[in-house]
Amino acid sequence: MLLIDCPWCGPRDDAEFHYGGEAHILRPRDAAALSDEEFAEYLFMQQNPKGPHLERWSHAHGCRRWFNMLRNTATNEILEIYPMGEKPRSEAGKAAYEANWRRGSAAEANALSGESS
Amino acid sequence: MATSGDLGGKGMRGLRGGKQRYSILSLARNAFSHHENWERAWRSPEPKSEYDVVIVGAGGHGLATAYYLASQHGVRNIAVIDKGWLGGGNTGRNTTIIRSNYLWDESAAIYEHSMKLWEGLSQELNFNTMFSQRGVLTLAHSEHEMREMTRRVEAIRLNGIDSEVMNPEQIKRLVPIIDTDPNLRYPVMGGFIQRRGGTARHDAVAWGYARAADELGVDIIQNCAVTGFLIENGVVKGVETEKGTIKAGKVACVVAGHAGVVAEMAGFRLPITSRPLQALVSEPIKPILDVVIMSNAVHMYISQSDKGEMVLGAGADSYNAYTQRGSLNVPEGMLAAAVELFPVLSRMSMLRSWGGIVDTCPDASPVISKTPVQNLYFNCGWGTGGFKATPGSGHVFADLVARDEPNKIAAPFALDRFTGGYLIDEHGAAGVAH
Ligand SMILES: Cc1cc2nc3c(=O)[nH]c(=O)nc-3n(C[C@H](O)[C@H](O)[C@H](O)COP(=O)(O)OP(=O)(O)OC[C@H]3O[C@@H](n4cnc5c(N)ncnc54)[C@H](O)[C@@H]3O)c2cc1C
Ligand SMILES: [Zn+2]
């Protein structure tokens, strides 16, 4: 059982929340340019670490807003909660973000191509 | 549907080596010495420096793989290595439902292959697995579900597997304690039954395979985690363990919830998510239920163990975790559904609850496959429903490891289905959780 600190509503039981899976997956802009392997990697492969995991949650039975969270899957300890569209700020969060193989993937490069920011 | 050919024809049929056979006579004989002189069921050897095949994971699937490699393929220099005790993973934590009523041909082939092996397993292993074909009844709670179910029954029967649709009156006759009042929130609109389905004793399955594999010379090494792989030029050469390096001609990994962690040690990825799945048992009571009942719509399944406990399970928790326990709201919701369907349960005490870490694939089907590393094989992704597959999975995986080539039953479950797009979507039949 998790006690999740919703940025808007405060600490609530995890029964109120909806788990949205791995965070920071960017959708390729031009999927047809990816090979089958690259697209399968984007679509089916998931981070499944025994340790810090960056993930999305929504407070489905509360304010209905989404946020990102860093949780240790081996202990269920919640290490950081941060807004959608932003990157983690804690050291553990930054390390998990950088260690993620998606950072070097063709799908992510494709998603970022032509993006101004 | 691919068939399994001569099943177990070359099997062991009891024990060939020096082990004492279990029988009514051996039971009587040992009673005279107050059961203090039973021979050990398996040895606890120190690992050798090298094996032909190292199997990582001494759950039911890993032990079955070792047994069939030894008994069917004549490989004798085998080690099975586990970080804990044998059968202490999902094999010893599951609710033991066995059935082969899946939708697609590929699934029908492997689960029915397994069912046929179950039917002779206690004799084959000379170990009572307490396999009980008491029937598995799946309920439908809406007209739509009833239509889907009828379609599934037709598909199952086309594969030569038994299944029958039942109406609420027939269900009430079979299961007197069920409430078939049409005014329930989720009324029983009907269901279907596989009469050859049922349950088995989970520990006995692990112990039976362990004892029979040990008899054929397989070393079972417990409390020895695998921490890495020796890989040279893309070919696996052995494993690093807590007890040192062990060289191996081939390495076969069957580590369920830890598949992702172990694959990462070998440098590749799997389309697998590890999540908690919970179950619970009640205090033991007199027999009130002699079939297994599942409901996908209300996420509940129930059976009564031979000891009299009601065994109940729910759907998997939503979030990734390796904690072997989940959130309370999952069993709470399941119990609410169970009490509505079986009001007789409302005053029962639940004695124990626990969780296992299940390895779920995007298409709710397993992975039985070669990997990007040569001579390294993975069998995983059974998720919430692999206990029923234990004999069949071990049987076809042993074949893959021995021949380096999947047979007809195993081939569709290779990892390349995620690039090729030939998914085997069993979310309907994998249903609740098994
Ligand atoms: C609560 C629950 C209920 C279930 N109910 C059903 C059901 O009713 N019917 C059904 O068919 N299925 C059911 N299942 C699913 C079923 O239990 C599994 O699919 C099946 O038992 C998997 O068997 P296995 O041998 O592959 O895995 P396991 O029995 O989990 O064995 C894997 C082994 O690998 C070992 N291991 C992991 N990492 C390492 C390492 N690094 N080094 C060495 N060893 C390692 C573990 O210690 C473990 O013993 C249920 C599961 C759960 C959790
Ligand atoms: Zn909120």
Coordinates of C-alpha atoms and ligand atoms in Angstrom, one line a residue:
Chain A
M1 CA 0.0 0.0 0.0
L2 CA 1.4 3.4 -1.0
L3 CA 0.8 6.8 0.6
I4 CA 1.1 9.2 -2.3
D5 CA 1.5 12.9 -1.8
C6 CA -0.6 14.4 -4.5
P7 CA 1.0 17.8 -5.3
W8 CA -2.5 19.4 -5.2
C9 CA -4.4 17.3 -2.6
G10 CA -1.7 16.1 -0.2
P11 CA -1.1 12.5 1.0
R12 CA -3.7 10.0 -0.1
D13 CA -4.1 6.2 -0.2
D14 CA -3.0 4.7 -3.5
A15 CA -6.5 3.3 -4.1
E16 CA -7.4 6.9 -5.2
F17 CA -4.7 6.9 -8.0
H18 CA -4.3 5.5 -11.4
Y19 CA -0.9 4.2 -12.4
G20 CA 0.2 5.4 -15.8
G21 CA 3.4 3.4 -16.3
E22 CA 6.9 4.5 -17.3
A23 CA 7.4 8.3 -17.6
H24 CA 9.2 10.2 -20.3
I25 CA 8.4 8.1 -23.3
L26 CA 8.3 10.3 -26.3
R27 CA 6.2 9.4 -29.3
P28 CA 8.2 9.3 -32.6
R29 CA 7.3 12.1 -35.0
D30 CA 7.9 10.0 -38.1
A31 CA 7.3 6.4 -37.0
A32 CA 7.6 5.1 -40.6
A33 CA 11.3 6.2 -40.5
L34 CA 12.0 3.7 -37.8
S35 CA 12.9 0.0 -38.4
D36 CA 10.6 -2.7 -37.1
E37 CA 13.2 -3.3 -34.3
E38 CA 13.4 0.3 -33.3
F39 CA 9.6 0.7 -33.3
A40 CA 9.1 -2.5 -31.3
E41 CA 11.6 -1.3 -28.8
Y42 CA 9.6 2.0 -28.5
L43 CA 6.3 0.2 -28.3
F44 CA 6.9 -3.0 -26.2
M45 CA 10.1 -2.7 -24.2
Q46 CA 9.7 -1.2 -20.8
Q47 CA 11.9 -0.1 -17.9
N48 CA 11.4 -2.8 -15.3
P49 CA 14.1 -2.0 -12.8
K50 CA 14.5 -3.4 -9.3
G51 CA 15.2 0.0 -7.9
P52 CA 14.4 3.6 -8.7
H53 CA 11.7 3.9 -11.4
L54 CA 10.4 7.1 -13.1
E55 CA 6.6 6.7 -13.6
R56 CA 3.4 8.6 -14.1
W57 CA 0.4 8.7 -11.8
S58 CA -2.9 10.5 -11.9
H59 CA -5.1 11.3 -8.9
A60 CA -8.1 9.6 -10.7
H61 CA -10.5 9.7 -7.7
G62 CA -9.4 13.1 -6.5
C63 CA -8.3 16.2 -8.5
R64 CA -7.8 14.0 -11.6
R65 CA -4.4 15.6 -12.3
W66 CA -1.3 13.9 -13.6
F67 CA 2.2 14.0 -12.1
N68 CA 5.6 12.2 -12.3
M69 CA 7.0 10.2 -9.5
L70 CA 10.3 8.4 -8.6
R71 CA 9.7 5.3 -6.6
N72 CA 12.0 2.4 -5.6
T73 CA 10.3 -0.7 -6.9
A74 CA 12.3 -2.9 -4.4
T75 CA 11.0 -1.0 -1.3
N76 CA 8.1 1.1 -2.6
E77 CA 9.8 4.1 -1.1
I78 CA 8.6 7.3 -2.9
L79 CA 11.7 9.4 -3.6
E80 CA 10.4 12.4 -5.6
I81 CA 7.2 13.8 -7.0
Y82 CA 7.5 16.4 -9.8
P83 CA 5.2 18.0 -12.5
M84 CA 4.4 16.6 -15.8
G85 CA 6.5 17.9 -18.6
E86 CA 9.5 18.3 -16.3
K87 CA 12.5 16.2 -15.5
P88 CA 13.5 14.8 -12.1
R89 CA 15.6 17.0 -9.9
S90 CA 16.9 14.6 -7.2
E91 CA 20.2 12.9 -7.8
A92 CA 18.5 9.5 -7.8
G93 CA 15.9 10.8 -10.3
K94 CA 18.5 12.3 -12.6
A95 CA 20.6 9.1 -12.5
A96 CA 17.5 7.0 -13.4
Y97 CA 16.6 9.3 -16.2
E98 CA 20.1 9.2 -17.7
A99 CA 20.5 5.4 -17.2
N100 CA 17.3 4.8 -19.2
W101 CA 18.2 3.2 -22.6
R102 CA 15.6 5.3 -24.3
R103 CA 17.9 8.3 -24.0
G104 CA 20.1 6.8 -26.8
S105 CA 17.3 5.2 -28.8
A106 CA 16.3 5.9 -32.4
A107 CA 12.7 6.4 -31.3
E108 CA 13.6 9.2 -29.0
A109 CA 16.0 10.9 -31.5
N110 CA 13.1 10.7 -34.0
A111 CA 10.7 12.2 -31.5
L112 CA 13.1 15.1 -30.7
S113 CA 14.0 15.8 -34.3
G114 CA 12.9 19.2 -35.4
E115 CA 11.8 20.1 -31.9
S116 CA 12.7 23.7 -31.1
S117 CA 13.2 23.5 -27.3
Chain B
M1 CA -3.3 -26.9 -33.7
A2 CA 0.1 -28.4 -33.3
T3 CA 0.0 -31.6 -31.3
S4 CA 2.5 -32.8 -28.8
G5 CA 3.5 -36.1 -30.4
D6 CA 4.5 -38.9 -28.1
L7 CA 4.1 -37.4 -24.7
G8 CA 6.3 -38.6 -22.0
G9 CA 6.7 -41.9 -24.0
K10 CA 10.4 -41.7 -23.3
G11 CA 9.7 -40.4 -19.8
M12 CA 10.9 -42.0 -16.6
R13 CA 7.7 -43.7 -15.4
G14 CA 8.8 -43.8 -11.8
L15 CA 12.4 -43.8 -10.7
R16 CA 15.1 -45.7 -12.6
G17 CA 18.0 -45.1 -10.3
G18 CA 18.7 -46.1 -6.8
K19 CA 16.0 -44.0 -5.1
Q20 CA 13.4 -45.6 -2.9
R21 CA 10.0 -45.6 -4.6
Y22 CA 7.2 -44.0 -2.7
S23 CA 4.3 -46.4 -2.3
I24 CA 1.8 -47.7 0.2
L25 CA 4.4 -50.3 1.2
S26 CA 7.2 -47.8 1.8
L27 CA 4.8 -45.8 3.9
A28 CA 4.0 -48.8 6.0
R29 CA 7.6 -49.8 6.3
N30 CA 8.6 -46.3 7.4
A31 CA 5.8 -46.2 9.9
F32 CA 7.7 -48.8 11.9
S33 CA 10.6 -46.5 12.4
H34 CA 8.4 -43.5 13.2
H35 CA 9.1 -41.9 9.8
E36 CA 12.6 -41.0 10.9
N37 CA 14.5 -42.9 8.3
W38 CA 13.0 -41.6 5.0
E39 CA 15.7 -41.0 2.5
R40 CA 16.4 -37.4 1.5
A41 CA 14.4 -36.4 -1.6
W42 CA 17.3 -34.6 -3.1
R43 CA 21.0 -33.9 -2.4
S44 CA 22.4 -30.5 -1.6
P45 CA 25.6 -30.6 -3.6
E46 CA 28.3 -28.0 -3.9
P47 CA 28.4 -26.6 -7.4
K48 CA 30.9 -28.2 -9.8
S49 CA 33.1 -25.8 -11.8
E50 CA 31.4 -26.7 -15.1
Y51 CA 28.1 -28.1 -16.5
D52 CA 26.7 -28.8 -19.9
V53 CA 23.6 -26.8 -19.0
V54 CA 23.0 -24.4 -16.1
I55 CA 19.4 -23.6 -15.4
V56 CA 18.8 -20.4 -13.5
G57 CA 15.7 -20.6 -11.3
A58 CA 14.5 -23.6 -9.4
G59 CA 10.8 -22.9 -9.7
G60 CA 8.5 -25.5 -11.2
H61 CA 9.4 -24.5 -14.7
G62 CA 13.2 -24.6 -14.1
L63 CA 13.0 -28.0 -12.4
A64 CA 10.7 -29.4 -15.1
T65 CA 13.2 -28.2 -17.7
A66 CA 16.0 -30.0 -15.9
Y67 CA 14.0 -33.1 -15.5
Y68 CA 13.0 -33.3 -19.2
L69 CA 16.5 -32.4 -20.4
A70 CA 17.8 -35.4 -18.4
S71 CA 14.9 -37.8 -19.1
Q72 CA 14.1 -37.0 -22.7
H73 CA 17.3 -35.6 -24.1
G74 CA 19.9 -37.6 -22.1
V75 CA 21.7 -34.5 -20.9
R76 CA 23.0 -35.5 -17.5
N77 CA 25.5 -32.8 -16.5
I78 CA 23.0 -30.2 -15.4
A79 CA 22.7 -27.7 -12.5
V80 CA 19.7 -25.8 -11.4
I81 CA 20.6 -22.7 -9.4
D82 CA 18.3 -20.7 -7.2
K83 CA 18.9 -17.6 -5.1
G84 CA 16.4 -18.9 -2.5
W85 CA 15.0 -22.3 -1.8
L86 CA 13.5 -24.4 -4.6
G87 CA 9.8 -23.7 -5.2
G88 CA 10.0 -20.5 -3.1
G89 CA 9.0 -18.2 -5.9
N90 CA 5.7 -18.0 -7.7
T91 CA 5.5 -21.8 -7.8
G92 CA 5.0 -21.9 -4.0
R93 CA 2.8 -18.8 -4.0
N94 CA 0.2 -19.5 -6.6
T95 CA -3.4 -20.6 -6.4
T96 CA -2.8 -23.7 -8.5
I97 CA -5.6 -23.4 -11.1
I98 CA -5.0 -25.6 -14.1
R99 CA -6.9 -25.4 -17.3
S100 CA -6.3 -25.3 -21.1
N101 CA -9.3 -23.3 -22.3
Y102 CA -7.4 -20.5 -24.1
L103 CA -8.6 -18.7 -27.2
W104 CA -5.9 -18.9 -29.8
D105 CA -4.4 -22.1 -31.4
E106 CA -0.9 -21.3 -30.2
S107 CA -2.0 -21.1 -26.6
A108 CA -4.3 -24.1 -26.9
A109 CA -1.3 -26.1 -28.2
I110 CA 0.9 -25.4 -25.3
Y111 CA -1.6 -25.4 -22.5
E112 CA -3.2 -28.6 -23.7
H113 CA 0.2 -30.2 -24.1
S114 CA 0.7 -29.3 -20.4
M115 CA -2.7 -30.7 -19.5
K116 CA -1.9 -34.1 -21.0
L117 CA 1.4 -34.2 -19.1
W118 CA -0.5 -33.3 -15.9
E119 CA -2.8 -36.3 -16.4
G120 CA 0.1 -38.7 -16.0
L121 CA 2.5 -36.7 -13.9
S122 CA 2.1 -38.3 -10.5
Q123 CA 2.9 -41.7 -12.0
E124 CA 5.7 -40.3 -14.1
L125 CA 7.4 -38.7 -11.1
N126 CA 6.4 -41.2 -8.5
F127 CA 5.2 -38.3 -6.4
N128 CA 1.6 -37.4 -5.6
T129 CA 1.1 -34.0 -7.1
M130 CA -2.5 -34.1 -5.9
F131 CA -3.7 -33.2 -9.4
S132 CA -7.5 -33.0 -9.1
Q133 CA -9.6 -32.5 -12.2
R134 CA -12.5 -31.0 -10.3
G135 CA -13.5 -28.7 -13.2
V136 CA -12.9 -24.9 -13.7
L137 CA -16.0 -22.8 -14.1
T138 CA -15.7 -19.3 -15.5
L139 CA -18.7 -17.0 -14.9
A140 CA -20.2 -14.3 -17.2
H141 CA -22.0 -11.3 -15.7
S142 CA -23.4 -9.6 -18.8
E143 CA -25.0 -10.5 -22.1
H144 CA -21.9 -9.3 -23.9
E145 CA -19.6 -11.4 -21.8
M146 CA -21.9 -14.4 -22.4
R147 CA -21.6 -14.0 -26.2
E148 CA -17.8 -13.6 -26.0
M149 CA -17.7 -16.7 -23.9
T150 CA -19.8 -18.7 -26.3
R151 CA -17.4 -17.7 -29.1
R152 CA -14.4 -18.7 -26.9
V153 CA -16.0 -22.1 -26.2
E154 CA -16.4 -22.8 -29.9
A155 CA -12.8 -21.9 -30.5
I156 CA -11.6 -24.1 -27.7
R157 CA -13.7 -27.0 -28.9
L158 CA -12.4 -26.6 -32.5
N159 CA -9.0 -27.3 -30.9
G160 CA -10.3 -30.6 -29.5
I161 CA -10.4 -29.3 -25.9
D162 CA -13.4 -29.9 -23.6
S163 CA -15.5 -26.9 -22.7
E164 CA -19.3 -26.4 -22.2
V165 CA -21.5 -23.4 -21.8
M166 CA -23.7 -23.4 -18.7
N167 CA -26.9 -21.5 -17.8
P168 CA -27.6 -20.1 -14.3
E169 CA -29.8 -23.0 -13.3
Q170 CA -27.1 -25.5 -14.2
I171 CA -24.5 -23.4 -12.3
K172 CA -26.8 -23.3 -9.2
R173 CA -27.1 -27.1 -9.3
L174 CA -23.3 -27.5 -9.6
V175 CA -22.5 -24.9 -7.0
P176 CA -25.3 -24.7 -4.4
I177 CA -23.5 -21.9 -2.4
I178 CA -23.6 -19.4 -5.3
D179 CA -26.1 -16.6 -5.3
T180 CA -27.8 -16.5 -8.8
D181 CA -30.3 -13.8 -7.9
P182 CA -30.7 -11.7 -11.1
N183 CA -30.7 -8.5 -9.0
L184 CA -27.1 -8.7 -7.9
R185 CA -24.8 -5.9 -9.0
Y186 CA -23.0 -8.4 -11.2
P187 CA -25.6 -11.2 -11.7
V188 CA -24.6 -14.7 -12.9
M189 CA -25.8 -14.7 -16.5
G190 CA -24.1 -18.0 -17.2
G191 CA -20.7 -19.4 -17.6
F192 CA -18.6 -22.2 -19.1
I193 CA -16.8 -25.1 -17.6
Q194 CA -13.7 -27.1 -18.5
R195 CA -14.3 -30.3 -16.6
R196 CA -10.7 -31.6 -17.1
G197 CA -9.4 -28.4 -15.4
G198 CA -8.7 -28.3 -11.7
T199 CA -5.9 -27.8 -9.2
A200 CA -2.7 -29.5 -8.0
R201 CA -0.5 -29.2 -5.0
H202 CA 2.0 -26.5 -5.9
D203 CA 4.8 -27.6 -3.6
A204 CA 4.4 -31.2 -4.6
V205 CA 5.0 -30.2 -8.2
A206 CA 8.3 -28.5 -7.4
W207 CA 9.4 -31.3 -5.0
G208 CA 8.3 -34.1 -7.4
Y209 CA 10.3 -32.6 -10.3
A210 CA 13.3 -31.9 -8.0
R211 CA 13.4 -35.4 -6.6
A212 CA 13.1 -36.9 -10.1
A213 CA 15.7 -34.6 -11.6
D214 CA 18.1 -35.3 -8.7
E215 CA 17.6 -39.0 -9.3
L216 CA 18.9 -38.4 -12.9
G217 CA 22.0 -36.7 -11.6
V218 CA 20.9 -33.1 -11.8
D219 CA 22.6 -30.9 -9.1
I220 CA 20.1 -28.5 -7.4
I221 CA 22.0 -25.7 -5.8
Q222 CA 19.9 -23.5 -3.5
N223 CA 20.7 -20.2 -1.8
C224 CA 23.0 -19.2 -4.6
A225 CA 22.0 -16.1 -6.6
V226 CA 23.2 -15.7 -10.1
T227 CA 24.8 -12.2 -10.3
G228 CA 26.1 -12.1 -13.9
F229 CA 27.0 -13.9 -17.1
L230 CA 30.3 -14.9 -18.7
I231 CA 29.8 -13.8 -22.3
E232 CA 32.5 -14.0 -25.0
N233 CA 31.9 -12.8 -28.5
G234 CA 28.2 -13.0 -28.1
V235 CA 28.3 -16.5 -26.8
V236 CA 27.4 -17.4 -23.2
K237 CA 30.1 -19.4 -21.4
G238 CA 28.8 -19.5 -17.8
V239 CA 27.4 -17.7 -14.9
E240 CA 28.7 -15.7 -12.0
T241 CA 27.1 -16.7 -8.7
E242 CA 27.4 -16.1 -5.0
K243 CA 29.3 -19.4 -4.9
G244 CA 31.8 -18.4 -7.6
T245 CA 32.0 -18.8 -11.4
I246 CA 30.3 -21.8 -12.9
K247 CA 31.1 -22.5 -16.6
A248 CA 28.3 -23.8 -18.8
G249 CA 27.8 -24.9 -22.4
K250 CA 24.3 -23.5 -22.3
V251 CA 22.4 -21.4 -19.9
A252 CA 18.6 -21.4 -19.5
C253 CA 16.9 -18.8 -17.4
V254 CA 13.5 -19.4 -15.8
V255 CA 13.3 -16.6 -13.2
A256 CA 9.7 -15.4 -13.6
G257 CA 9.4 -11.9 -11.9
H258 CA 13.1 -11.4 -12.1
A259 CA 13.4 -12.0 -15.9
G260 CA 14.0 -8.3 -16.6
V261 CA 16.7 -8.1 -13.9
V262 CA 18.5 -11.2 -15.2
A263 CA 18.2 -10.2 -18.9
E264 CA 19.8 -6.9 -18.0
M265 CA 22.8 -8.8 -16.6
A266 CA 23.1 -10.4 -20.1
G267 CA 22.7 -7.0 -21.8
F268 CA 19.4 -7.2 -23.5
R269 CA 15.8 -6.1 -22.8
L270 CA 12.5 -7.9 -22.4
P271 CA 9.0 -6.7 -23.0
I272 CA 8.1 -7.6 -19.5
T273 CA 6.7 -5.8 -16.5
S274 CA 7.0 -7.2 -13.0
R275 CA 4.1 -6.6 -10.7
P276 CA 2.7 -8.0 -7.4
L277 CA -0.1 -10.6 -7.6
Q278 CA -1.8 -11.4 -4.3
A279 CA -3.8 -14.3 -2.9
L280 CA -5.2 -15.3 0.4
V281 CA -6.6 -18.3 2.3
S282 CA -9.3 -18.6 4.9
E283 CA -9.6 -20.7 8.0
P284 CA -10.3 -24.3 7.1
I285 CA -14.0 -25.4 7.0
K286 CA -15.9 -28.5 5.9
P287 CA -16.2 -29.0 2.1
I288 CA -18.6 -26.5 0.5
L289 CA -17.1 -26.1 -3.0
D290 CA -15.8 -28.8 -5.3
V291 CA -15.1 -26.9 -8.4
V292 CA -12.8 -23.9 -9.2
I293 CA -14.7 -20.7 -10.0
M294 CA -13.3 -17.7 -11.7
S295 CA -14.9 -14.4 -12.8
N296 CA -13.0 -12.0 -15.0
A297 CA -15.6 -9.2 -14.6
V298 CA -15.4 -9.0 -10.8
H299 CA -11.7 -10.0 -10.6
M300 CA -12.3 -12.9 -8.3
Y301 CA -11.5 -16.6 -8.2
I302 CA -12.0 -19.2 -5.6
S303 CA -11.5 -22.9 -4.8
Q304 CA -11.4 -25.0 -1.7
S305 CA -8.1 -26.8 -0.8
D306 CA -8.1 -30.3 0.4
K307 CA -7.4 -29.0 3.9
G308 CA -10.6 -27.0 3.7
E309 CA -9.3 -23.5 3.3
M310 CA -11.0 -21.2 0.8
V311 CA -8.3 -20.1 -1.6
L312 CA -9.0 -16.7 -3.2
G313 CA -7.1 -14.5 -5.6
A314 CA -7.6 -11.2 -7.4
G315 CA -6.1 -9.4 -10.3
A316 CA -2.5 -8.1 -10.3
D317 CA -1.6 -4.8 -8.8
S318 CA -1.3 -2.1 -11.4
Y319 CA 2.2 -0.8 -10.6
N320 CA 5.7 -2.3 -11.1
A321 CA 7.2 -3.7 -7.9
Y322 CA 9.4 -6.4 -6.6
T323 CA 8.1 -6.3 -3.0
Q324 CA 6.1 -9.5 -3.0
R325 CA 3.2 -7.7 -1.4
G326 CA 0.7 -5.4 -3.0
S327 CA -1.9 -2.9 -2.0
L328 CA -4.8 -3.8 0.3
N329 CA -7.5 -2.4 -1.9
V330 CA -7.0 -5.2 -4.4
P331 CA -7.9 -8.1 -2.1
E332 CA -10.6 -5.9 -0.5
G333 CA -12.4 -5.4 -3.8
M334 CA -12.0 -9.1 -4.6
L335 CA -13.5 -10.1 -1.3
A336 CA -16.4 -7.8 -1.7
A337 CA -17.2 -9.5 -5.0
A338 CA -16.7 -12.9 -3.4
V339 CA -19.1 -12.2 -0.6
E340 CA -21.7 -11.0 -3.0
L341 CA -21.5 -14.2 -5.0
F342 CA -21.1 -16.5 -2.0
P343 CA -22.9 -14.9 1.0
V344 CA -21.9 -17.9 3.1
L345 CA -18.3 -16.5 3.2
S346 CA -19.3 -13.2 4.8
R347 CA -18.4 -14.3 8.4
M348 CA -15.2 -16.2 7.5
S349 CA -11.8 -15.2 8.8
M350 CA -8.9 -14.9 6.4
L351 CA -5.8 -16.5 7.8
R352 CA -3.0 -15.5 5.5
S353 CA -2.3 -13.3 2.5
W354 CA 0.8 -13.0 0.4
G355 CA 2.1 -11.8 -3.0
G356 CA 4.3 -13.0 -5.7
I357 CA 6.0 -11.0 -8.5
V358 CA 4.5 -11.9 -11.8
D359 CA 6.2 -11.2 -15.1
T360 CA 3.5 -9.9 -17.5
C361 CA 4.0 -9.5 -21.3
P362 CA 2.1 -7.0 -23.4
D363 CA 0.0 -9.8 -25.1
A364 CA -0.5 -11.9 -21.9
S365 CA 1.4 -14.8 -23.5
P366 CA 4.8 -16.2 -22.4
V367 CA 8.2 -16.0 -23.9
I368 CA 10.0 -19.3 -24.7
S369 CA 13.0 -18.2 -26.8
K370 CA 16.5 -18.0 -27.9
T371 CA 18.0 -14.6 -27.1
P372 CA 20.5 -12.2 -28.7
V373 CA 23.2 -14.1 -26.8
Q374 CA 24.1 -17.4 -28.3
N375 CA 23.4 -20.5 -26.1
L376 CA 21.4 -18.4 -23.7
Y377 CA 17.7 -19.1 -23.5
F378 CA 14.8 -17.5 -21.7
N379 CA 11.5 -18.9 -20.5
C380 CA 9.4 -16.2 -18.8
G381 CA 6.4 -13.9 -19.2
W382 CA 4.0 -16.5 -17.8
G383 CA 2.7 -13.7 -15.6
T384 CA -0.4 -14.5 -13.6
G385 CA -1.0 -17.9 -15.1
G386 CA 2.0 -20.1 -15.6
F387 CA 1.5 -22.8 -12.9
K388 CA -0.8 -24.7 -15.2
A389 CA 1.8 -24.7 -17.8
T390 CA 4.6 -26.1 -15.7
P391 CA 5.0 -29.5 -17.3
G392 CA 4.4 -28.4 -20.8
S393 CA 6.7 -25.3 -20.5
G394 CA 9.5 -27.4 -19.1
H395 CA 9.0 -30.1 -21.8
V396 CA 9.2 -27.7 -24.8
F397 CA 11.9 -25.5 -23.2
A398 CA 14.1 -28.6 -22.6
D399 CA 13.6 -29.4 -26.3
L400 CA 14.6 -25.9 -27.3
V401 CA 17.7 -25.9 -25.1
A402 CA 18.8 -29.4 -26.3
R403 CA 18.3 -28.8 -30.0
D404 CA 18.9 -25.0 -30.2
E405 CA 15.7 -24.9 -32.3
P406 CA 12.1 -24.4 -31.1
N407 CA 9.6 -27.1 -31.8
K408 CA 6.1 -26.4 -33.3
I409 CA 4.6 -25.7 -29.9
A410 CA 7.3 -23.3 -28.7
A411 CA 8.0 -21.5 -31.9
P412 CA 5.2 -18.9 -31.7
F413 CA 6.4 -17.8 -28.3
A414 CA 9.8 -16.5 -29.5
L415 CA 10.8 -13.0 -28.7
D416 CA 10.8 -12.0 -32.3
R417 CA 7.0 -11.9 -32.3
F418 CA 7.3 -8.4 -30.8
T419 CA 9.2 -7.1 -33.9
G420 CA 7.2 -9.2 -36.4
G421 CA 3.9 -8.2 -34.9
Y422 CA 2.5 -11.7 -34.5
L423 CA 1.3 -11.2 -31.0
I424 CA -0.8 -13.9 -29.2
D425 CA -3.3 -11.7 -27.4
E426 CA -4.7 -13.8 -24.6
H427 CA -6.0 -10.9 -22.4
G428 CA -9.5 -12.4 -22.6
A429 CA -8.6 -16.0 -21.7
A430 CA -5.8 -15.0 -19.3
G431 CA -8.5 -13.0 -17.8
V432 CA -8.4 -12.4 -14.1
A433 CA -5.1 -13.7 -13.1
H434 CA -4.3 -17.2 -14.1
Ligands
LIG1 C1 -0.6 -15.1 -6.1 C2 -0.4 -15.9 -7.4 C3 -1.4 -16.7 -7.9 C4 -1.2 -17.4 -9.0 N1 -2.2 -18.2 -9.4 C5 -2.0 -19.0 -10.5 C6 -3.0 -20.0 -10.9 O1 -4.0 -20.2 -10.2 N2 -2.8 -20.8 -12.0 C7 -1.6 -20.6 -12.7 O2 -1.5 -21.3 -13.7 N3 -0.7 -19.7 -12.4 C8 -0.8 -18.9 -11.3 N4 0.1 -18.0 -11.0 C9 1.3 -17.8 -11.8 C10 2.3 -18.9 -11.5 O3 2.6 -19.0 -10.1 C11 3.7 -18.7 -12.3 O4 3.4 -18.3 -13.6 C12 4.6 -19.9 -12.2 O5 4.6 -20.5 -11.0 C13 6.0 -19.5 -12.6 O6 6.8 -20.6 -12.4 P1 8.4 -20.4 -12.6 O7 9.0 -21.7 -12.2 O8 8.6 -19.8 -13.9 O9 8.8 -19.2 -11.5 P2 9.1 -19.2 -10.0 O10 8.5 -20.3 -9.2 O11 8.9 -17.8 -9.5 O12 10.7 -19.5 -10.0 C14 11.6 -18.6 -10.4 C15 12.8 -18.8 -9.5 O13 13.9 -18.0 -10.0 C16 14.7 -17.7 -8.9 N5 15.6 -16.5 -9.2 C17 15.2 -15.3 -9.5 N6 16.3 -14.5 -9.7 C18 17.4 -15.3 -9.6 C19 18.8 -15.1 -9.7 N7 19.4 -13.9 -10.0 N8 19.6 -16.2 -9.4 C20 19.1 -17.4 -9.1 N9 17.8 -17.6 -9.0 C21 16.9 -16.6 -9.2 C22 13.7 -17.3 -7.8 O14 14.2 -17.4 -6.5 C23 12.6 -18.4 -8.1 O15 12.7 -19.5 -7.2 C24 0.0 -17.3 -9.8 C25 1.0 -16.4 -9.3 C26 0.8 -15.7 -8.1 C27 1.9 -14.9 -7.6
ZN2 ZN -5.0 15.3 -6.2

